PDB file of C-alpha atoms in Angstrom:
ATOM      1  CA  MET A  24      14.182   4.842  45.785  1.00 46.00           C
ATOM      2  CA  ASP A  25      17.190   6.473  47.230  1.00 48.00           C
ATOM      3  CA  GLY A  26      16.818   9.481  49.472  1.00 51.00           C
ATOM      4  CA  ASP A  27      18.775  11.926  47.306  1.00 52.00           C
ATOM      5  CA  GLY A  28      16.150  12.195  44.561  1.00 50.00           C
ATOM      6  CA  THR A  29      18.353  10.947  41.719  1.00 53.00           C
ATOM      7  CA  GLY A  30      15.842   8.207  40.923  1.00 52.00           C
ATOM      8  CA  GLU A  31      13.102  10.805  40.522  1.00 52.00           C
ATOM      9  CA  ALA A  32      15.312  12.955  38.291  1.00 47.00           C
ATOM     10  CA  ALA A  33      16.154   9.984  36.068  1.00 49.00           C
ATOM     11  CA  GLU A  34      12.476   9.052  35.816  1.00 52.00           C
ATOM     12  CA  ALA A  35      11.549  12.623  34.894  1.00 47.00           C
ATOM     13  CA  ALA A  36      14.270  12.707  32.245  1.00 50.00           C
ATOM     14  CA  THR A  37      12.919   9.593  30.551  1.00 52.00           C
ATOM     15  CA  LYS A  38       9.385  11.044  30.512  1.00 54.00           C
ATOM     16  CA  ALA A  39      10.457  14.319  28.880  1.00 54.00           C
ATOM     17  CA  PRO A  40       9.836  14.237  25.135  1.00 55.00           C
ATOM     18  CA  GLY A  41      13.401  15.192  24.257  1.00 70.00           C
ATOM     19  CA  PRO A  42      14.758  17.015  21.222  1.00 88.00           C
ATOM     20  CA  ARG A  43      12.290  18.571  18.791  1.00 92.00           C
ATOM     21  CA  ARG A  44      13.435  16.203  16.048  1.00 93.00           C
ATOM     22  CA  ILE A  45      12.403  13.187  18.109  1.00 95.00           C
ATOM     23  CA  VAL A  46       9.110  14.818  19.079  1.00 95.00           C
ATOM     24  CA  ALA A  47       8.392  15.679  15.436  1.00 95.00           C
ATOM     25  CA  ALA A  48       9.250  12.155  14.288  1.00 96.00           C
ATOM     26  CA  ALA A  49       7.051  10.679  17.021  1.00 96.00           C
ATOM     27  CA  VAL A  50       4.096  12.909  16.160  1.00 96.00           C
ATOM     28  CA  VAL A  51       4.293  12.294  12.397  1.00 97.00           C
ATOM     29  CA  THR A  52       4.775   8.546  12.859  1.00 97.00           C
ATOM     30  CA  GLY A  53       1.828   8.502  15.265  1.00 97.00           C
ATOM     31  CA  VAL A  54      -0.386  10.401  12.823  1.00 96.00           C
ATOM     32  CA  GLU A  55       0.543   7.901  10.115  1.00 96.00           C
ATOM     33  CA  GLY A  56      -0.407   5.057  12.447  1.00 96.00           C
ATOM     34  CA  VAL A  57      -3.738   6.685  13.295  1.00 97.00           C
ATOM     35  CA  ILE A  58      -4.525   7.173   9.590  1.00 95.00           C
ATOM     36  CA  VAL A  59      -3.742   3.524   8.850  1.00 94.00           C
ATOM     37  CA  ALA A  60      -5.871   2.408  11.809  1.00 96.00           C
ATOM     38  CA  ALA A  61      -8.729   4.653  10.638  1.00 95.00           C
ATOM     39  CA  PHE A  62      -8.567   3.042   7.202  1.00 93.00           C
ATOM     40  CA  GLY A  63      -8.715  -0.378   8.841  1.00 93.00           C
ATOM     41  CA  LEU A  64     -11.733   0.633  10.929  1.00 94.00           C
ATOM     42  CA  PHE A  65     -13.383   2.146   7.860  1.00 91.00           C
ATOM     43  CA  SER A  66     -12.833  -1.151   6.043  1.00 90.00           C
ATOM     44  CA  LEU A  67     -14.483  -3.006   8.933  1.00 90.00           C
ATOM     45  CA  VAL A  68     -17.469  -0.642   8.841  1.00 89.00           C
ATOM     46  CA  LEU A  69     -17.820  -1.153   5.085  1.00 87.00           C
ATOM     47  CA  LEU A  70     -17.608  -4.888   5.635  1.00 88.00           C
ATOM     48  CA  ALA A  71     -20.350  -4.795   8.271  1.00 88.00           C
ATOM     49  CA  THR A  72     -22.684  -2.409   6.444  1.00 87.00           C
ATOM     50  CA  GLY A  73     -22.068  -3.251   2.813  1.00 82.00           C
ATOM     51  CA  SER A  74     -21.953  -6.344   0.725  1.00 78.00           C
ATOM     52  CA  PRO A  75     -18.452  -6.722  -0.678  1.00 80.00           C
ATOM     53  CA  ASP A  76     -17.792  -9.008  -3.616  1.00 82.00           C
ATOM     54  CA  ASP A  77     -15.626 -11.270  -1.474  1.00 83.00           C
ATOM     55  CA  MET A  78     -16.281 -11.293   2.288  1.00 86.00           C
ATOM     56  CA  VAL A  79     -13.088 -13.179   3.133  1.00 88.00           C
ATOM     57  CA  GLN A  80     -10.920 -10.798   1.139  1.00 88.00           C
ATOM     58  CA  ALA A  81     -12.599  -7.741   2.677  1.00 86.00           C
ATOM     59  CA  ALA A  82     -12.219  -9.143   6.211  1.00 90.00           C
ATOM     60  CA  THR A  83      -8.588 -10.042   5.560  1.00 93.00           C
ATOM     61  CA  LEU A  84      -7.896  -6.521   4.297  1.00 91.00           C
ATOM     62  CA  ALA A  85      -9.486  -4.901   7.339  1.00 91.00           C
ATOM     63  CA  VAL A  86      -7.691  -7.120   9.855  1.00 93.00           C
ATOM     64  CA  THR A  87      -4.353  -6.817   8.051  1.00 94.00           C
ATOM     65  CA  VAL A  88      -4.542  -3.026   7.896  1.00 94.00           C
ATOM     66  CA  LEU A  89      -5.474  -2.823  11.581  1.00 94.00           C
ATOM     67  CA  ALA A  90      -2.555  -5.108  12.458  1.00 95.00           C
ATOM     68  CA  LEU A  91      -0.193  -3.018  10.328  1.00 94.00           C
ATOM     69  CA  SER A  92      -1.218   0.129  12.176  1.00 95.00           C
ATOM     70  CA  ALA A  93       0.360  -1.305  15.330  1.00 96.00           C
ATOM     71  CA  LEU A  94       3.922  -0.807  14.016  1.00 95.00           C
ATOM     72  CA  PRO A  95       3.846   2.972  13.501  1.00 96.00           C
ATOM     73  CA  LEU A  96       1.796   3.462  16.669  1.00 97.00           C
ATOM     74  CA  ALA A  97       4.266   1.473  18.764  1.00 97.00           C
ATOM     75  CA  ALA A  98       7.206   3.217  17.106  1.00 97.00           C
ATOM     76  CA  ALA A  99       5.674   6.632  17.780  1.00 97.00           C
ATOM     77  CA  ARG A 100       5.149   5.789  21.442  1.00 97.00           C
ATOM     78  CA  GLY A 101       8.712   4.509  21.687  1.00 96.00           C
ATOM     79  CA  LEU A 102      10.103   7.646  20.061  1.00 96.00           C
ATOM     80  CA  TRP A 103       8.060   9.834  22.389  1.00 95.00           C
ATOM     81  CA  HIS A 104       9.602   8.026  25.364  1.00 95.00           C
ATOM     82  CA  ARG A 105      13.041   8.009  23.684  1.00 94.00           C
ATOM     83  CA  ARG A 106      13.341   4.246  23.456  1.00 94.00           C
ATOM     84  CA  ARG A 107      16.311   3.160  21.399  1.00 93.00           C
ATOM     85  CA  TRP A 108      14.451   0.294  19.691  1.00 95.00           C
ATOM     86  CA  SER A 109      11.814   2.632  18.211  1.00 95.00           C
ATOM     87  CA  ARG A 110      14.080   4.255  15.638  1.00 95.00           C
ATOM     88  CA  GLY A 111      14.291   1.147  13.441  1.00 95.00           C
ATOM     89  CA  PRO A 112      10.555   0.468  13.178  1.00 96.00           C
ATOM     90  CA  SER A 113       9.835   4.130  12.507  1.00 96.00           C
ATOM     91  CA  MET A 114      12.431   4.204   9.737  1.00 96.00           C
ATOM     92  CA  ILE A 115      10.987   1.022   8.235  1.00 96.00           C
ATOM     93  CA  VAL A 116       7.514   2.599   8.205  1.00 95.00           C
ATOM     94  CA  GLN A 117       8.883   5.647   6.400  1.00 97.00           C
ATOM     95  CA  LEU A 118      10.796   3.580   3.862  1.00 97.00           C
ATOM     96  CA  LEU A 119       7.622   1.598   3.142  1.00 95.00           C
ATOM     97  CA  ALA A 120       5.632   4.823   2.809  1.00 95.00           C
ATOM     98  CA  LEU A 121       7.778   6.059  -0.080  1.00 96.00           C
ATOM     99  CA  PRO A 122       6.732   3.383  -2.635  1.00 96.00           C
ATOM    100  CA  VAL A 123       3.132   3.733  -1.414  1.00 94.00           C
ATOM    101  CA  ALA A 124       3.329   7.460  -2.149  1.00 95.00           C
ATOM    102  CA  TRP A 125       4.815   6.709  -5.573  1.00 96.00           C
ATOM    103  CA  GLN A 126       1.941   4.362  -6.425  1.00 95.00           C
ATOM    104  CA  MET A 127      -0.601   6.890  -5.192  1.00 93.00           C
ATOM    105  CA  ALA A 128       0.939   9.557  -7.426  1.00 94.00           C
ATOM    106  CA  GLN A 129       0.764   7.209 -10.412  1.00 94.00           C
ATOM    107  CA  ASN A 130      -3.017   6.976  -9.993  1.00 91.00           C
ATOM    108  CA  GLY A 131      -3.330  10.738 -10.466  1.00 84.00           C
ATOM    109  CA  GLY A 132      -6.197  12.985  -9.530  1.00 86.00           C
ATOM    110  CA  GLY A 133      -6.632  13.921  -5.895  1.00 86.00           C
ATOM    111  CA  LEU A 134      -4.215  11.210  -4.859  1.00 90.00           C
ATOM    112  CA  ILE A 135      -1.290  13.277  -6.109  1.00 94.00           C
ATOM    113  CA  ALA A 136      -1.669  15.720  -3.205  1.00 94.00           C
ATOM    114  CA  ALA A 137      -1.976  12.862  -0.704  1.00 93.00           C
ATOM    115  CA  ALA A 138       1.062  11.176  -2.254  1.00 95.00           C
ATOM    116  CA  ALA A 139       3.098  14.365  -1.978  1.00 96.00           C
ATOM    117  CA  ALA A 140       2.081  14.797   1.672  1.00 95.00           C
ATOM    118  CA  LEU A 141       2.966  11.185   2.482  1.00 95.00           C
ATOM    119  CA  ALA A 142       6.341  11.382   0.720  1.00 97.00           C
ATOM    120  CA  LEU A 143       7.155  14.681   2.418  1.00 97.00           C
ATOM    121  CA  ALA A 144       6.235  13.268   5.827  1.00 97.00           C
ATOM    122  CA  ALA A 145       8.339  10.152   5.244  1.00 97.00           C
ATOM    123  CA  VAL A 146      11.399  12.113   4.151  1.00 97.00           C
ATOM    124  CA  ALA A 147      10.998  14.545   7.065  1.00 97.00           C
ATOM    125  CA  VAL A 148      10.829  11.733   9.633  1.00 97.00           C
ATOM    126  CA  LEU A 149      13.827   9.982   8.075  1.00 97.00           C
ATOM    127  CA  ALA A 150      15.781  13.249   8.208  1.00 96.00           C
ATOM    128  CA  CYS A 151      14.837  13.712  11.859  1.00 95.00           C
ATOM    129  CA  LEU A 152      15.850  10.182  12.809  1.00 95.00           C
ATOM    130  CA  VAL A 153      19.267  10.192  11.141  1.00 94.00           C
ATOM    131  CA  ASN A 154      20.214  13.503  12.719  1.00 92.00           C
ATOM    132  CA  PRO A 155      23.146  13.103  15.138  1.00 90.00           C
ATOM    133  CA  LYS A 156      21.323  14.903  17.980  1.00 89.00           C
ATOM    134  CA  ALA A 157      18.358  12.565  17.612  1.00 91.00           C
ATOM    135  CA  THR A 158      20.494   9.449  17.561  1.00 91.00           C
ATOM    136  CA  GLU A 159      22.353  10.697  20.633  1.00 90.00           C
ATOM    137  CA  ALA A 160      19.059  11.369  22.435  1.00 90.00           C
ATOM    138  CA  LEU A 161      17.975   7.812  21.636  1.00 91.00           C
ATOM    139  CA  GLY A 162      21.226   6.429  23.006  1.00 90.00           C
ATOM    140  CA  ILE A 163      22.582   5.319  19.649  1.00 88.00           C
ATOM    141  CA  ALA A 164      26.305   5.969  19.502  1.00 75.00           C
ATOM    142  CA  PRO A 165      28.159   6.492  16.216  1.00 72.00           C
ATOM    143  CA  ARG A 166      30.243   3.594  15.041  1.00 67.00           C
TER     144      ARG A 166
END
């Protein structure tokens, strides 16, 4: 550390959440990751307490879903700390959420509301992440 405190100021600046768009994108992406992880844990509980038709398939589903929850959770943490690399994974998660929402809506019933919420969240995060102020805050310069 240097004696003038500039190192402390730089460290504090990287810990601050940043623009509201980045904070919103981080929170929504994190919530998506938590929901996916909860589904994976729920699948593990069903596997342990129930008797699925195919144990291997049920175990594979649970482990795969838990592994997939790592991407939005890591992206959310990166966005919160304004890491440049986190924008891409978060955008990929949102782009993958759109066809999932479409399929959920096709099944009808109560899934239509969940599909609408998922699609709205995905579009909102994408809008936040392509905003010029957000890209500037993440250190991504225009080409």
